[in-house]
Amino acid sequence: MTDPHAIQPSELDQLPDRDPEETAEWQASLDAVAKAAGPHRAAYLMRRTLERAEGNGIALPKLLETDYVNTIPTAAEPGLPGDPELETRITAWNRWNAAAMVTRGSKYGVGGHIATFASAAWLYETGFNHFFKGKEADGSGDQLYIQGHASPGIYARAFLDGRLNEDHLDNFRRESGGNGLPSYPHPRRLPWLWEFPTVSMGLGPLSAIYQARFNRYLTARGIKDVSQSHVWAFLGDGEMDEPESTAALALASREGLDNLTFVINCNLQRLDGPVRANFKIVQELEAQFRGAGWNVIKTLWGSAWDELFQLDTTGALLRRLREVPDAQVQTYQTRDAAYIRQDFFGADPALVEMAKLLSDDKILECFHFSRGGHEARKVYAAYKAAVEFKGAPTVILAQTVKGNTLGEGFASKNANHQMKKLTVDEFKTMRDLLELPISDSQFVDGVVPYGHPGADSPEVRYLQERRAALGGPAPARRVHPLAPLPAPAEKVFASFDKGSGSQNVATTMAFVRLIKDLVRDKETGKRWVPIVPDEARTFGMESLFPSLGIYSPKGQTYEPVDRDQLMYYKEAKNGQILNEGITEAGSMADFIAASTAYSTHGEAMIPFYIFYSMFGWQRTADQMWQLGDQLGRGFLVGATAGRTTLTGEGLQHADGHSPVIAATNPASLTYDPAFAYEVATIVKDGLRRMYGEAAPGEDPNVFYYLTVYNEPLPQPAKPSGLGIDEGIVKGLYRFNTAESAGVNVAAANAPRIQLLGSGTAIHWTLKAQRLLAEEWGVAADVWSATSWTELRRDALEADAALLRGEERVPYVRQALHGAEGPVLAVSDYMRQVPDQIAQWVEQDWSSLGADGFGLSDTRDAARRHFGVDAESIVVAALAQLARRGEVKATAVKEARERYGL
């Protein structure tokens, strides 16, 4: 009996059916096929019907997975241009030298990876021979994100074309001698070759997406037409587990980045074993990318499989390939034909019959060697389809064998990622397989020789001719001879020198006001790239929306809800602002692309990325390291900074340590400015150093990190006198003395202390200066420490000079020389930040900081909790003086009680 309360199928269908009878007939047909021919046949018909609908543009949900076969059938593959025989010999030489380089280096214990390039060789060689555009045509060419573990193969190719010699190869991973090769793609270590760092894993895919997006941005804004540049990212299937690898897939499809191709080397192995032991990584990635809107091309099987697919008249082979997990595919790679016959073919009667038609050699050829990623023709077909596809990015899922051609000891073994060398006998076997003209006599004292056919050989001539036709060598990094950008008008910066008068202004707002003026500059204004992760209103930047516009490839297809307001939300195809939504990682990838445009495209761009201070370095410090490696330039701005200035937000929002993390990055110049004029002075000097005329010995390949605060406070005028600007840039200057501050100190020989404050903490320090004078008869001089980190670096350089026999006094010691009394440093960050310079301060040292987790409360209460408010500074100062016998010990107890500490 039917439950009258049960939901009927018709009630679940909210779509109106104008012909229920016709619908029932279709459904009955499907039921009949399933009953007569089986569910596999029914599924096949449904899949083909959906594919036809998709091909005809009928709006239906897309299939997320296709059969475990090549997307491009053999019959549809274009012919391979060029000289396939020469390309095979070139690839053989590169395979050999990549393995030889790592093996020869193993005696030094420096490591190296052999198996990755062995699996991916044809993925690279096909691109180098036919697709990757060099920089000698338009100055940009294509952008190549090389899989880090494949670097020996790239070095081997550079050796073949004459860009590297044997001495370079022998110094793989041994850089200290000055002629070495870095382990992975490191532009800072080998800046003429590598353009993009791709290790740490996961950052390469993310950066590639935003690089392709930034290329569109440059073209749309009329900075430079780079519409012919294509971004290629070579990735590992195991690498795709990193969340950054797939974090921006939707952005790439949403904006139709058909100038982007991912090539994922699906050798089914990660560092310790199979990527998806009990599943199929190719199918998983296909569904993920298709679901995100990408064009997916699967290049799985080599031509040896064509015969098997032709024999598969029942679909049994396709079904079996779909169901066998990846780890079992790896097992087939290492087992004999009898095992494969029993385990793979024995699972289905139709396959048993098929196997009877196959020789053992045929089975081994298919299961041991024949993969789509190992055949130039199939790779070429995939690449050609990718660059010709319009409207969406493409991912190529190329199946390979990890350790291919390296012998049975390597291929598909779980441990092959950690295997660093081949034996002489294994090299000889490899030589014979690759048909290389290397004699046994060339193995002197058991050392494997490098191989080279000769500078004038057909292989080298062909390689160089192909690269010349494609626009020069690749990969290659170029720093174009750019004229220094003209400095903005001095009045832009000088306007901050007079202070804010009676108006309270937060340093965040001072920075935004400075940017507003700088982007109006006729010469350089268009080169600023404002980047913000959906927090522009928090930082008071909404006034930039209508004047600069937010970049969108579609422009503005709607009428904004606030169109009648002065600061309405404006998107534009040529918009200047990159507002990324809630993604610090995406914003950092934007910053990296913009900050390196001087090299990638020969166009100096000035990015500033402003973010919630706690969610910058804390969340994306690995990308900041990548930025330093890629020699990026620009301004990172940590807004709403400090542990006590952000009222009410609490533990996870209160930044008390970003300068500590920033200090670990050698390329980051970290500043904690207290006043608006300091912000202006630092930005002015940063523009000079990175984009203008750097002083002798200054490295322009740095980036600046400024912390700015949301607490509105009086902004004083810049003190007069010599050396103020120098002190601001170097990290320390005397803001005032007790006398110049006008505080009333009764005794002529009053005890004196030096108070060093940074960022917003200087305001509490100035209040403490007054309390010390008026209530305790202590004279205090106040110093602004704009950069504890730069002071430390200068001191470290002085120490290093001393070891070389050079006399040099650290700047912090010079600045404080002769200053009377002890030093007390105060920061809104953990004490570790100011303590960086303690060992170079000749006076007695003490510090206060906001150590521990943040908390929600008023600013005053938070500062009292951490012991950094003015009253706490007074008690700490008195305690320091009491230890020196300069005030009575009872004064400390009295102050503590008076202030309720």
mmCIF file of C-alpha atoms in Angstrom, residues 92-107 113-115 117-118 152 156 169-170 404-410 419-440 442-451:
data_model
loop_
_atom_site.group_PDB
_atom_site.id
_atom_site.type_symbol
_atom_site.label_atom_id
_atom_site.label_comp_id
_atom_site.label_asym_id
_atom_site.label_seq_id
_atom_site.Cartn_x
_atom_site.Cartn_y
_atom_site.Cartn_z
ATOM 1 C CA ALA A 92 68.273 10.741 -25.318
ATOM 2 C CA TRP A 93 71.302 12.980 -24.715
ATOM 3 C CA ASN A 94 69.318 15.052 -22.223
ATOM 4 C CA ARG A 95 68.111 11.969 -20.371
ATOM 5 C CA TRP A 96 71.683 10.718 -20.137
ATOM 6 C CA ASN A 97 73.249 13.943 -18.916
ATOM 7 C CA ALA A 98 70.495 14.596 -16.374
ATOM 8 C CA ALA A 99 71.125 11.178 -14.808
ATOM 9 C CA ALA A 100 74.911 11.574 -15.071
ATOM 10 C CA MET A 101 74.846 14.976 -13.375
ATOM 11 C CA VAL A 102 72.941 13.736 -10.332
ATOM 12 C CA THR A 103 74.949 10.505 -10.104
ATOM 13 C CA ARG A 104 78.306 12.308 -10.276
ATOM 14 C CA GLY A 105 77.136 14.733 -7.607
ATOM 15 C CA SER A 106 76.071 11.933 -5.300
ATOM 16 C CA LYS A 107 79.669 11.421 -4.164
ATOM 17 C CA HIS A 113 66.316 13.783 -8.376
ATOM 18 C CA ILE A 114 66.606 11.511 -11.390
ATOM 19 C CA ALA A 115 63.224 9.866 -11.814
ATOM 20 C CA PHE A 117 62.691 14.204 -15.539
ATOM 21 C CA ALA A 118 62.994 10.632 -16.766
ATOM 22 C CA PRO A 152 68.498 18.314 -14.018
ATOM 23 C CA ALA A 156 71.106 18.974 -19.465
ATOM 24 C CA LEU A 169 77.088 20.296 -14.382
ATOM 25 C CA ASP A 170 79.740 19.025 -11.977
ATOM 26 C CA ASN A 404 61.288 5.687 -17.445
ATOM 27 C CA THR A 405 64.448 4.491 -19.341
ATOM 28 C CA LEU A 406 66.454 4.314 -16.083
ATOM 29 C CA GLY A 407 66.087 0.550 -15.862
ATOM 30 C CA GLU A 408 64.105 -1.969 -13.866
ATOM 31 C CA GLY A 409 65.650 -0.750 -10.620
ATOM 32 C CA PHE A 410 63.953 2.624 -11.000
ATOM 33 C CA MET A 419 67.239 7.179 -5.382
ATOM 34 C CA LYS A 420 70.106 9.463 -6.397
ATOM 35 C CA LYS A 421 72.349 7.432 -8.656
ATOM 36 C CA LEU A 422 72.735 4.626 -11.156
ATOM 37 C CA THR A 423 75.496 2.061 -11.189
ATOM 38 C CA VAL A 424 77.915 1.869 -14.104
ATOM 39 C CA ASP A 425 76.174 -1.256 -15.363
ATOM 40 C CA GLU A 426 72.797 0.488 -15.171
ATOM 41 C CA PHE A 427 74.220 3.389 -17.176
ATOM 42 C CA LYS A 428 75.493 0.990 -19.818
ATOM 43 C CA THR A 429 72.068 -0.605 -20.059
ATOM 44 C CA MET A 430 70.537 2.847 -20.374
ATOM 45 C CA ARG A 431 73.088 3.760 -23.048
ATOM 46 C CA ASP A 432 72.124 0.743 -25.109
ATOM 47 C CA LEU A 433 68.405 1.461 -24.710
ATOM 48 C CA LEU A 434 68.890 5.066 -25.832
ATOM 49 C CA GLU A 435 71.339 4.040 -28.569
ATOM 50 C CA LEU A 436 73.930 6.611 -27.550
ATOM 51 C CA PRO A 437 77.490 6.494 -28.983
ATOM 52 C CA ILE A 438 79.265 6.252 -25.625
ATOM 53 C CA SER A 439 81.947 3.584 -25.361
ATOM 54 C CA ASP A 440 82.875 1.516 -22.309
ATOM 55 C CA GLN A 442 84.774 6.512 -21.530
ATOM 56 C CA PHE A 443 83.834 5.259 -18.063
ATOM 57 C CA VAL A 444 87.152 6.188 -16.446
ATOM 58 C CA ASP A 445 87.638 4.929 -12.871
ATOM 59 C CA GLY A 446 83.961 4.107 -12.672
ATOM 60 C CA VAL A 447 82.889 7.707 -13.341
ATOM 61 C CA VAL A 448 80.021 8.070 -15.775
ATOM 62 C CA PRO A 449 80.918 10.469 -18.606
ATOM 63 C CA TYR A 450 78.817 13.339 -19.838
ATOM 64 C CA GLY A 451 77.697 12.959 -23.411
#
